[in-house]
Amino acid sequence: MERSLVPFGKPRAERADAARNRERLLGVAREMLTELGAEQVTMDGLAERAGLGKGTVFRRFGTRAGIFRALLDADERAFQEEVLSGPPPLGPGADPVARLIAYGRARITFLHRHFAVSRAALDRGQPVPVGDASLSQLHLRMLLGRAVPDVPDLDILTLQLSAALEGPLLLYLSMGGSPDPPPEADGALGDGWQVLVERLVRDGPGQSATRTGTGD
Amino acid sequence: MERSLVPFGKPRAERADAARNRERLLGVAREMLTELGAEQVTMDGLAERAGLGKGTVFRRFGTRAGIFRALLDADERAFQEEVLSGPPPLGPGADPVARLIAYGRARITFLHRHFAVSRAALDRGQPVPVGDASLSQLHLRMLLGRAVPDVPDLDILTLQLSAALEGPLLLYLSMGGSPDPPPEADGALGDGWQVLVERLVRDGPGQSATRTGTGD
C-alpha cells in the first residue's frame, strides 16, 4: 500500500540542473502567487523573474495551467507526507475513527486553501485537477476498512465517502465564474464530515464494537 | 416546497404550434436515439426526419448538445413526477428511510440510464448537466430532515449525501473518453447507498428512535 501512495517523485533520469530549474521555478511561482495572486502569474512573468529563458519554462510546464498543476502536485506530496508519517491523529498512531475525522478536516482545509491554484490549474475542457483523488481514496479505504470492518462493499463505501468529502468543494470549483467559497464553509464542512463519520461507524443498538487496531 | 420542485413547465407565451414542434422534435430525437444511438443524432438529421426546417431546430435547441439537454429535462420532469406523486416508496406514503433508499436507487438508475444522453448534452467547457442537482438536493433534504431530525447541520449533510449519491456517476461522466460504466455498477452503487443510509439513520446504542412521520 505504501508503495502506491508515493507515485510522485522525479523521474530518475532528470538531470541535476533540470531539477534545480524546476525547484527554482516552483519557488518563484509560489512567491508570485503570494505577492500578486494567481491571475498575475504568467509564463513570461515567471521566466523573467526566475532569470530563465521562456523556452525552459515552456518545456517544464507546457501551459500556464501547467505551472499551477506543478504547484498543486508539490503541495499534494507534502500533504500525503503528513498523512503517511506526520503526527497523529492525521498521521499514524491514532484510532481509525479519529484518523478518518482528522483526514477529512485536513483534506477540506487543503482543498479550500488551494482553491485559487486549482482554478488556475484548470485547462478548458479538462477535468478539475484538485488533489489526487486516487491517493485520497486509497487512504480513506484503508481507514474505513478498519473503522467499519463489517461493511459489505468497501470499494463502494470509499467511492461514496470520497465524493461526500471532496464533492461539495469540487462542485463549487467546477462552477467557473463563482467566487471562492467563504472561509466559514471550511468549518461547516469539517463538522459535517465528523458527524457523518461518527454516525457511520457507531455500533447499532445491541451491537458490540468490532473495530480493529489503530489506523496505522 | 412542492412549488419549487416543479420549476419547469413551458413558458405561458409559447404558442401552440411552437409547443407542437417542440414535442414533435423531442419525439423524433428520442426515436433516433433508440434506433441509431446518440452519436448519430444531428441538427440536420433531426430536422429532416421531423420534416421541419433547420431554422426551427436551431431556434429550439441552439446547439446539438441542446437537443440532448431538452431530452434530459423532459425525462427529469417525469422522474420528479414519480417522486412527487408516484407510488411509494419512491413516492409519498412510505417511511422516510424507505423513501431515502428508494430515491437513491432510482436516482442511480436514472443517472446511469441517461449516461449517453448526458455525455452528448455536454458543451465543451460547460458544467456536466446531468439531472437537476438542486431538485435532487431539495428532496434529499426533506427526507433527511425526517429520517435524522437530530443532525446538527441539515444543509451540509444534504450536500454531502447528494455528492455521495451522484458524485461517483458524475465523476465517471466528467472523464470524457471513458466508456459507460458497466451495468452491474448500478446495483453495487444502489446497495452501497442503502448501507450508507441505514447506518446513518440508525439509533446509537441506548438511544431511542426519534424519527418523525412519513416522508410525504
Tab-separated table of C-alpha atoms in Angstrom:
chain	number	residue	atom	x	y	z
A	1	MET	CA	0.000	0.000	0.000
A	2	GLU	CA	2.717	2.497	0.949
A	3	ARG	CA	4.367	1.990	-2.384
A	4	SER	CA	1.360	3.113	-4.355
A	5	LEU	CA	0.842	6.051	-2.034
A	6	VAL	CA	4.018	7.738	-3.324
A	7	PRO	CA	3.836	7.521	-7.103
A	8	PHE	CA	5.235	11.032	-7.484
A	9	GLY	CA	8.935	11.611	-7.166
A	10	LYS	CA	11.056	12.864	-10.003
A	11	PRO	CA	11.891	10.570	-12.881
A	12	ARG	CA	15.355	9.087	-12.238
A	13	ALA	CA	16.825	10.465	-15.426
A	14	GLU	CA	16.072	14.097	-14.573
A	15	ARG	CA	19.407	15.839	-14.650
A	16	ALA	CA	20.545	17.840	-11.667
A	17	ASP	CA	20.270	21.202	-13.398
A	18	ALA	CA	16.797	20.390	-14.671
A	19	ALA	CA	15.784	19.518	-11.128
A	20	ARG	CA	17.300	22.765	-9.876
A	21	ASN	CA	15.456	24.771	-12.505
A	22	ARG	CA	12.238	23.077	-11.567
A	23	GLU	CA	12.635	23.851	-7.876
A	24	ARG	CA	13.644	27.407	-8.688
A	25	LEU	CA	10.632	27.928	-10.951
A	26	LEU	CA	8.216	26.491	-8.409
A	27	GLY	CA	9.709	28.676	-5.680
A	28	VAL	CA	9.387	31.805	-7.792
A	29	ALA	CA	5.862	30.854	-8.885
A	30	ARG	CA	4.912	30.472	-5.238
A	31	GLU	CA	6.343	33.901	-4.425
A	32	MET	CA	4.424	35.488	-7.276
A	33	LEU	CA	1.268	33.712	-6.187
A	34	THR	CA	1.554	35.083	-2.651
A	35	GLU	CA	2.555	38.577	-3.680
A	36	LEU	CA	0.434	39.116	-6.771
A	37	GLY	CA	-2.293	36.478	-6.807
A	38	ALA	CA	-2.846	33.659	-9.289
A	39	GLU	CA	-4.133	35.974	-12.022
A	40	GLN	CA	-0.742	37.669	-12.323
A	41	VAL	CA	1.339	34.514	-12.687
A	42	THR	CA	2.176	34.131	-16.380
A	43	MET	CA	4.724	32.104	-18.345
A	44	ASP	CA	6.588	35.258	-19.378
A	45	GLY	CA	6.494	36.819	-15.932
A	46	LEU	CA	7.730	33.625	-14.350
A	47	ALA	CA	10.633	33.263	-16.784
A	48	GLU	CA	11.679	36.852	-16.283
A	49	ARG	CA	11.535	36.779	-12.519
A	50	ALA	CA	13.331	33.426	-12.338
A	51	GLY	CA	16.051	34.663	-14.700
A	52	LEU	CA	15.486	31.708	-17.011
A	53	GLY	CA	14.593	31.505	-20.681
A	54	LYS	CA	10.984	31.299	-21.777
A	55	GLY	CA	11.836	28.030	-23.515
A	56	THR	CA	12.813	26.477	-20.192
A	57	VAL	CA	9.517	27.481	-18.608
A	58	PHE	CA	7.615	26.206	-21.607
A	59	ARG	CA	9.425	22.859	-21.659
A	60	ARG	CA	8.847	22.441	-17.956
A	61	PHE	CA	5.172	23.319	-17.715
A	62	GLY	CA	3.734	23.297	-21.223
A	63	THR	CA	0.978	25.789	-20.443
A	64	ARG	CA	0.250	28.421	-17.844
A	65	ALA	CA	-2.156	25.970	-16.213
A	66	GLY	CA	0.757	23.530	-16.034
A	67	ILE	CA	2.560	25.846	-13.589
A	68	PHE	CA	-0.355	25.594	-11.205
A	69	ARG	CA	-0.659	21.854	-11.631
A	70	ALA	CA	3.006	21.524	-10.663
A	71	LEU	CA	2.395	23.661	-7.565
A	72	LEU	CA	-0.603	21.511	-6.641
A	73	ASP	CA	1.426	18.331	-7.124
A	74	ALA	CA	4.167	19.581	-4.833
A	75	ASP	CA	1.687	20.582	-2.133
A	76	GLU	CA	-0.164	17.324	-2.541
A	77	ARG	CA	3.095	15.460	-1.913
A	78	ALA	CA	3.637	17.449	1.268
A	79	PHE	CA	0.065	16.725	2.363
A	80	GLN	CA	0.417	12.995	1.738
A	81	GLU	CA	3.671	13.065	3.672
A	82	GLU	CA	1.807	14.446	6.693
A	83	VAL	CA	-0.781	11.716	6.339
A	84	LEU	CA	1.791	8.941	5.966
A	85	SER	CA	4.257	9.951	8.638
A	86	GLY	CA	3.148	13.134	10.405
A	87	PRO	CA	1.892	13.257	13.991
A	88	PRO	CA	-1.463	11.645	14.893
A	89	PRO	CA	-4.379	11.872	14.517
A	90	LEU	CA	-3.744	12.828	10.877
A	91	GLY	CA	-0.662	10.627	10.796
A	92	PRO	CA	-0.350	7.055	12.073
A	93	GLY	CA	-0.894	6.085	15.694
A	94	ALA	CA	-4.479	7.127	16.399
A	95	ASP	CA	-7.744	5.189	16.361
A	96	PRO	CA	-9.042	4.794	12.779
A	97	VAL	CA	-12.168	6.838	13.525
A	98	ALA	CA	-10.073	9.702	14.885
A	99	ARG	CA	-7.866	9.429	11.803
A	100	LEU	CA	-10.884	9.464	9.488
A	101	ILE	CA	-12.191	12.616	11.110
A	102	ALA	CA	-8.774	14.278	11.104
A	103	TYR	CA	-8.197	13.295	7.496
A	104	GLY	CA	-11.499	14.742	6.331
A	105	ARG	CA	-10.940	18.006	8.149
A	106	ALA	CA	-7.396	18.325	6.852
A	107	ARG	CA	-8.492	17.449	3.318
A	108	ILE	CA	-11.247	20.056	3.330
A	109	THR	CA	-8.796	22.685	4.525
A	110	PHE	CA	-6.296	21.589	1.878
A	111	LEU	CA	-8.824	21.749	-0.950
A	112	HIS	CA	-10.141	25.037	0.297
A	113	ARG	CA	-6.712	26.613	0.642
A	114	HIS	CA	-5.840	25.505	-2.879
A	115	PHE	CA	-8.897	26.942	-4.476
A	116	ALA	CA	-7.263	29.734	-6.454
A	117	VAL	CA	-4.426	27.472	-7.570
A	118	SER	CA	-6.832	24.716	-8.532
A	119	ARG	CA	-8.917	27.053	-10.601
A	120	ALA	CA	-5.831	28.402	-12.349
A	121	ALA	CA	-4.728	24.815	-12.977
A	122	LEU	CA	-7.871	24.175	-14.993
A	123	ASP	CA	-7.335	23.761	-18.691
A	124	ARG	CA	-10.599	24.437	-20.506
A	125	GLY	CA	-12.458	21.189	-21.083
A	126	GLN	CA	-10.125	19.178	-18.870
A	127	PRO	CA	-11.267	17.532	-15.634
A	128	VAL	CA	-10.886	19.503	-12.418
A	129	PRO	CA	-7.382	18.632	-11.163
A	130	VAL	CA	-7.764	19.311	-7.443
A	131	GLY	CA	-5.613	16.998	-5.435
A	132	ASP	CA	-5.170	13.375	-6.329
A	133	ALA	CA	-8.452	11.558	-5.926
A	134	SER	CA	-6.910	8.102	-6.140
A	135	LEU	CA	-4.453	8.718	-3.305
A	136	SER	CA	-7.170	10.200	-1.182
A	137	GLN	CA	-9.387	7.205	-1.911
A	138	LEU	CA	-6.640	4.732	-1.066
A	139	HIS	CA	-6.180	6.315	2.318
A	140	LEU	CA	-9.906	6.551	3.008
A	141	ARG	CA	-10.309	2.920	2.033
A	142	MET	CA	-7.630	1.805	4.461
A	143	LEU	CA	-9.159	3.762	7.342
A	144	LEU	CA	-12.754	2.768	6.529
A	145	GLY	CA	-11.738	-0.874	6.356
A	146	ARG	CA	-10.593	-0.619	9.956
A	147	ALA	CA	-13.315	1.694	11.251
A	148	VAL	CA	-16.237	-0.254	9.739
A	149	PRO	CA	-14.915	-3.752	9.063
A	150	ASP	CA	-18.426	-5.170	8.675
A	151	VAL	CA	-19.418	-3.069	5.677
A	152	PRO	CA	-20.397	-5.294	2.706
A	153	ASP	CA	-18.669	-3.345	-0.086
A	154	LEU	CA	-15.667	-1.330	0.990
A	155	ASP	CA	-14.887	-0.040	-2.500
A	156	ILE	CA	-18.313	1.461	-2.981
A	157	LEU	CA	-18.336	2.988	0.501
A	158	THR	CA	-14.940	4.520	-0.252
A	159	LEU	CA	-16.201	5.971	-3.524
A	160	GLN	CA	-19.267	7.416	-1.856
A	161	LEU	CA	-17.497	8.888	1.156
A	162	SER	CA	-14.767	10.277	-1.023
A	163	ALA	CA	-17.457	12.045	-3.049
A	164	ALA	CA	-19.135	13.241	0.157
A	165	LEU	CA	-15.809	14.644	1.347
A	166	GLU	CA	-14.470	16.243	-1.823
A	167	GLY	CA	-17.626	16.648	-3.894
A	168	PRO	CA	-19.029	19.810	-2.362
A	169	LEU	CA	-15.764	21.700	-2.940
A	170	LEU	CA	-15.131	20.191	-6.380
A	171	LEU	CA	-18.648	21.123	-7.423
A	172	TYR	CA	-18.022	24.647	-6.284
A	173	LEU	CA	-14.784	24.700	-8.233
A	174	SER	CA	-16.362	23.398	-11.422
A	175	MET	CA	-18.714	26.382	-11.462
A	176	GLY	CA	-16.204	28.520	-13.293
A	177	GLY	CA	-17.334	32.035	-12.576
A	178	SER	CA	-18.190	31.647	-8.916
A	179	PRO	CA	-16.180	33.363	-6.185
A	180	ASP	CA	-14.169	31.363	-3.684
A	181	PRO	CA	-16.281	29.654	-1.025
A	182	PRO	CA	-16.467	31.677	2.168
A	183	PRO	CA	-13.916	30.681	4.854
A	184	GLU	CA	-16.681	29.594	7.239
A	185	ALA	CA	-17.641	26.845	4.757
A	186	ASP	CA	-14.479	25.087	5.901
A	187	GLY	CA	-15.622	24.626	9.466
A	188	ALA	CA	-19.163	23.655	8.493
A	189	LEU	CA	-17.963	21.026	6.032
A	190	GLY	CA	-15.451	19.695	8.557
A	191	ASP	CA	-18.087	19.484	11.284
A	192	GLY	CA	-20.463	17.826	8.828
A	193	TRP	CA	-17.820	15.275	7.906
A	194	GLN	CA	-17.250	14.462	11.576
A	195	VAL	CA	-20.989	13.940	12.155
A	196	LEU	CA	-21.208	11.734	9.077
A	197	VAL	CA	-18.256	9.575	10.125
A	198	GLU	CA	-19.382	9.293	13.743
A	199	ARG	CA	-22.855	8.171	12.748
A	200	LEU	CA	-21.499	5.818	10.159
A	201	VAL	CA	-19.091	3.992	12.445
A	202	ARG	CA	-21.162	3.817	15.577
A	203	ASP	CA	-22.486	0.449	16.579
A	204	GLY	CA	-26.177	-0.186	16.156
A	205	PRO	CA	-28.399	-0.833	19.188
A	206	GLY	CA	-27.342	-4.023	20.955
A	207	GLN	CA	-24.265	-4.475	18.760
A	208	SER	CA	-20.816	-4.693	20.244
A	209	ALA	CA	-17.759	-2.927	18.928
A	210	THR	CA	-15.929	-4.734	16.134
A	211	ARG	CA	-13.371	-2.081	15.286
A	212	THR	CA	-9.870	-3.342	14.731
A	213	GLY	CA	-6.459	-1.937	15.612
A	214	THR	CA	-5.227	1.600	15.128
A	215	GLY	CA	-5.345	3.348	11.791
A	216	ASP	CA	-1.659	2.880	11.026
B	1	MET	CA	-41.751	23.048	-1.162
B	2	GLU	CA	-43.859	21.495	-3.915
B	3	ARG	CA	-43.872	24.743	-5.784
B	4	SER	CA	-40.091	24.884	-6.093
B	5	LEU	CA	-39.978	21.229	-7.051
B	6	VAL	CA	-41.723	21.942	-10.363
B	7	PRO	CA	-39.964	24.977	-11.824
B	8	PHE	CA	-40.038	23.504	-15.305
B	9	GLY	CA	-43.219	23.771	-17.376
B	10	LYS	CA	-43.406	25.667	-20.617
B	11	PRO	CA	-43.418	29.438	-20.606
B	12	ARG	CA	-47.055	30.617	-20.842
B	13	ALA	CA	-46.479	32.596	-24.001
B	14	GLU	CA	-45.286	29.609	-26.016
B	15	ARG	CA	-47.650	29.367	-28.927
B	16	ALA	CA	-49.472	26.141	-29.640
B	17	ASP	CA	-47.591	25.386	-32.834
B	18	ALA	CA	-44.250	26.049	-31.180
B	19	ALA	CA	-45.219	23.630	-28.424
B	20	ARG	CA	-46.281	21.066	-31.021
B	21	ASN	CA	-42.998	21.453	-32.878
B	22	ARG	CA	-41.098	21.015	-29.654
B	23	GLU	CA	-42.951	17.823	-28.749
B	24	ARG	CA	-42.534	16.530	-32.273
B	25	LEU	CA	-38.799	17.250	-32.313
B	26	LEU	CA	-38.270	15.617	-28.931
B	27	GLY	CA	-40.230	12.577	-30.038
B	28	VAL	CA	-38.198	12.219	-33.228
B	29	ALA	CA	-34.936	12.800	-31.352
B	30	ARG	CA	-35.888	10.027	-28.947
B	31	GLU	CA	-36.624	7.675	-31.842
B	32	MET	CA	-33.274	8.448	-33.451
B	33	LEU	CA	-31.530	7.946	-30.128
B	34	THR	CA	-33.052	4.498	-29.697
B	35	GLU	CA	-32.541	3.397	-33.285
B	36	LEU	CA	-29.192	4.959	-34.106
B	37	GLY	CA	-27.518	5.935	-30.836
B	38	ALA	CA	-26.612	9.401	-29.571
B	39	GLU	CA	-23.677	9.795	-31.958
B	40	GLN	CA	-25.989	9.800	-34.969
B	41	VAL	CA	-28.400	12.461	-33.732
B	42	THR	CA	-27.523	15.709	-35.522
B	43	MET	CA	-29.311	19.015	-36.081
B	44	ASP	CA	-29.645	18.330	-39.805
B	45	GLY	CA	-30.748	14.735	-39.381
B	46	LEU	CA	-33.320	15.743	-36.810
B	47	ALA	CA	-34.776	18.494	-38.999
B	48	GLU	CA	-35.005	16.181	-41.988
B	49	ARG	CA	-36.613	13.320	-40.138
B	50	ALA	CA	-39.089	15.626	-38.382
B	51	GLY	CA	-39.967	17.327	-41.660
B	52	LEU	CA	-39.204	20.736	-40.193
B	53	GLY	CA	-36.823	23.465	-41.300
B	54	LYS	CA	-33.285	23.579	-39.953
B	55	GLY	CA	-34.042	27.074	-38.677
B	56	THR	CA	-36.791	25.689	-36.442
B	57	VAL	CA	-34.446	23.102	-34.934
B	58	PHE	CA	-31.781	25.728	-34.437
B	59	ARG	CA	-34.154	28.194	-32.771
B	60	ARG	CA	-35.462	25.485	-30.494
B	61	PHE	CA	-32.196	23.920	-29.321
B	62	GLY	CA	-29.372	26.278	-30.230
B	63	THR	CA	-26.754	23.549	-30.490
B	64	ARG	CA	-26.666	19.796	-30.955
B	65	ALA	CA	-25.971	19.479	-27.235
B	66	GLY	CA	-29.147	21.491	-26.671
B	67	ILE	CA	-31.220	18.648	-28.150
B	68	PHE	CA	-29.891	16.313	-25.504
B	69	ARG	CA	-30.377	18.817	-22.742
B	70	ALA	CA	-34.031	19.136	-23.752
B	71	LEU	CA	-34.387	15.339	-23.665
B	72	LEU	CA	-32.784	15.240	-20.223
B	73	ASP	CA	-35.089	17.994	-18.980
B	74	ALA	CA	-38.169	16.142	-20.153
B	75	ASP	CA	-37.059	12.892	-18.526
B	76	GLU	CA	-36.077	14.737	-15.380
B	77	ARG	CA	-39.621	16.148	-15.196
B	78	ALA	CA	-41.051	12.663	-15.494
B	79	PHE	CA	-38.684	11.415	-12.785
B	80	GLN	CA	-39.602	14.224	-10.413
B	81	GLU	CA	-43.261	13.496	-11.081
B	82	GLU	CA	-42.734	9.911	-9.899
B	83	VAL	CA	-41.031	11.210	-6.779
B	84	LEU	CA	-43.742	13.764	-6.045
B	85	SER	CA	-46.823	11.717	-6.752
B	86	GLY	CA	-45.904	8.195	-7.839
B	87	PRO	CA	-46.454	5.090	-5.728
B	88	PRO	CA	-44.421	4.568	-2.517
B	89	PRO	CA	-41.689	4.014	-1.521
B	90	LEU	CA	-40.331	6.381	-4.200
B	91	GLY	CA	-43.449	8.495	-3.999
B	92	PRO	CA	-45.197	9.756	-0.845
B	93	GLY	CA	-46.641	7.439	1.789
B	94	ALA	CA	-43.650	5.420	2.971
B	95	ASP	CA	-41.330	5.809	5.950
B	96	PRO	CA	-38.662	8.479	5.241
B	97	VAL	CA	-35.842	5.924	5.491
B	98	ALA	CA	-37.535	3.676	2.934
B	99	ARG	CA	-38.065	6.711	0.719
B	100	LEU	CA	-34.420	7.741	1.054
B	101	ILE	CA	-33.285	4.296	-0.012
B	102	ALA	CA	-35.783	4.123	-2.864
B	103	TYR	CA	-34.857	7.600	-4.017
B	104	GLY	CA	-31.143	6.820	-4.099
B	105	ARG	CA	-31.651	3.607	-6.035
B	106	ALA	CA	-33.999	5.272	-8.521
B	107	ARG	CA	-31.657	8.221	-8.920
B	108	ILE	CA	-28.663	5.985	-9.630
B	109	THR	CA	-30.664	4.093	-12.227
B	110	PHE	CA	-31.841	7.365	-13.753
B	111	LEU	CA	-28.333	8.813	-13.966
B	112	HIS	CA	-26.984	5.566	-15.313
B	113	ARG	CA	-29.668	5.177	-17.949
B	114	HIS	CA	-29.067	8.746	-19.087
B	115	PHE	CA	-25.374	8.374	-19.470
B	116	ALA	CA	-25.132	8.600	-23.242
B	117	VAL	CA	-27.618	11.461	-23.368
B	118	SER	CA	-25.819	13.288	-20.586
B	119	ARG	CA	-22.492	12.981	-22.336
B	120	ALA	CA	-23.998	14.229	-25.583
B	121	ALA	CA	-25.548	17.123	-23.666
B	122	LEU	CA	-22.099	18.305	-22.624
B	123	ASP	CA	-20.975	21.511	-24.242
B	124	ARG	CA	-17.204	21.722	-24.053
B	125	GLY	CA	-16.138	23.685	-21.006
B	126	GLN	CA	-19.645	23.760	-19.541
B	127	PRO	CA	-20.558	22.012	-16.294
B	128	VAL	CA	-21.868	18.453	-16.506
B	129	PRO	CA	-25.651	18.845	-16.916
B	130	VAL	CA	-26.872	15.505	-15.539
B	131	GLY	CA	-30.219	15.887	-13.887
B	132	ASP	CA	-31.056	18.843	-11.740
B	133	ALA	CA	-28.858	18.848	-8.650
B	134	SER	CA	-30.921	21.452	-6.834
B	135	LEU	CA	-34.171	19.492	-7.166
B	136	SER	CA	-32.460	16.337	-6.060
B	137	GLN	CA	-30.967	18.149	-3.083
B	138	LEU	CA	-34.307	19.654	-2.097
B	139	HIS	CA	-35.878	16.232	-1.989
B	140	LEU	CA	-32.967	14.671	-0.119
B	141	ARG	CA	-33.053	17.498	2.400
B	142	MET	CA	-36.739	16.958	3.089
B	143	LEU	CA	-36.290	13.214	3.613
B	144	LEU	CA	-33.093	13.564	5.674
B	145	GLY	CA	-34.769	16.140	7.896
B	146	ARG	CA	-37.354	13.499	8.794
B	147	ALA	CA	-35.056	10.477	8.893
B	148	VAL	CA	-32.342	12.086	11.041
B	149	PRO	CA	-34.023	15.009	12.778
B	150	ASP	CA	-31.211	15.316	15.315
B	151	VAL	CA	-28.436	16.096	12.850
B	152	PRO	CA	-26.767	19.460	13.637
B	153	ASP	CA	-26.467	20.839	10.093
B	154	LEU	CA	-29.039	19.529	7.655
B	155	ASP	CA	-27.770	21.623	4.746
B	156	ILE	CA	-24.259	20.246	4.972
B	157	LEU	CA	-25.477	16.671	5.384
B	158	THR	CA	-27.648	17.145	2.314
B	159	LEU	CA	-24.711	18.462	0.327
B	160	GLN	CA	-22.516	15.572	1.393
B	161	LEU	CA	-25.058	12.816	0.800
B	162	SER	CA	-26.041	14.319	-2.510
B	163	ALA	CA	-22.373	14.147	-3.522
B	164	ALA	CA	-22.136	10.580	-2.195
B	165	LEU	CA	-25.174	9.642	-4.281
B	166	GLU	CA	-24.473	11.423	-7.555
B	167	GLY	CA	-20.726	12.009	-7.316
B	168	PRO	CA	-19.461	8.607	-8.404
B	169	LEU	CA	-21.515	8.701	-11.617
B	170	LEU	CA	-20.845	12.377	-12.305
B	171	LEU	CA	-17.144	11.792	-11.843
B	172	TYR	CA	-17.319	8.961	-14.317
B	173	LEU	CA	-19.178	11.185	-16.735
B	174	SER	CA	-16.683	14.023	-16.448
B	175	MET	CA	-13.921	11.689	-17.626
B	176	GLY	CA	-14.684	12.395	-21.265
B	177	GLY	CA	-13.155	9.459	-23.058
B	178	SER	CA	-14.218	6.702	-20.699
B	179	PRO	CA	-16.773	4.083	-21.711
B	180	ASP	CA	-20.137	3.878	-19.996
B	181	PRO	CA	-19.995	2.366	-16.526
B	182	PRO	CA	-20.821	-1.350	-16.538
B	183	PRO	CA	-24.477	-2.183	-15.765
B	184	GLU	CA	-23.514	-4.020	-12.588
B	185	ALA	CA	-22.216	-0.721	-11.179
B	186	ASP	CA	-25.865	0.242	-10.792
B	187	GLY	CA	-26.664	-2.481	-8.297
B	188	ALA	CA	-23.432	-2.036	-6.355
B	189	LEU	CA	-23.955	1.718	-6.029
B	190	GLY	CA	-27.582	1.196	-5.031
B	191	ASP	CA	-26.660	-1.389	-2.406
B	192	GLY	CA	-23.898	0.903	-1.157
B	193	TRP	CA	-26.353	3.773	-0.867
B	194	GLN	CA	-28.728	1.624	1.154
B	195	VAL	CA	-25.951	0.590	3.552
B	196	LEU	CA	-24.884	4.193	3.938
B	197	VAL	CA	-28.404	5.409	4.677
B	198	GLU	CA	-29.193	2.564	7.059
B	199	ARG	CA	-26.040	3.137	9.068
B	200	LEU	CA	-26.579	6.867	9.061
B	201	VAL	CA	-30.126	6.816	10.371
B	202	ARG	CA	-29.868	4.017	12.885
B	203	ASP	CA	-30.008	4.955	16.502
B	204	GLY	CA	-26.832	4.760	18.531
B	205	PRO	CA	-26.513	2.287	21.419
B	206	GLY	CA	-29.052	3.067	24.127
B	207	GLN	CA	-30.755	5.750	22.057
B	208	SER	CA	-34.420	5.598	21.268
B	209	ALA	CA	-35.979	6.295	17.898
B	210	THR	CA	-36.700	9.944	17.180
B	211	ARG	CA	-37.829	9.635	13.586
B	212	THR	CA	-40.861	11.686	12.666
B	213	GLY	CA	-43.830	10.992	10.422
B	214	THR	CA	-43.780	9.529	6.933
B	215	GLY	CA	-41.707	11.029	4.174
B	216	ASP	CA	-44.591	12.773	2.430
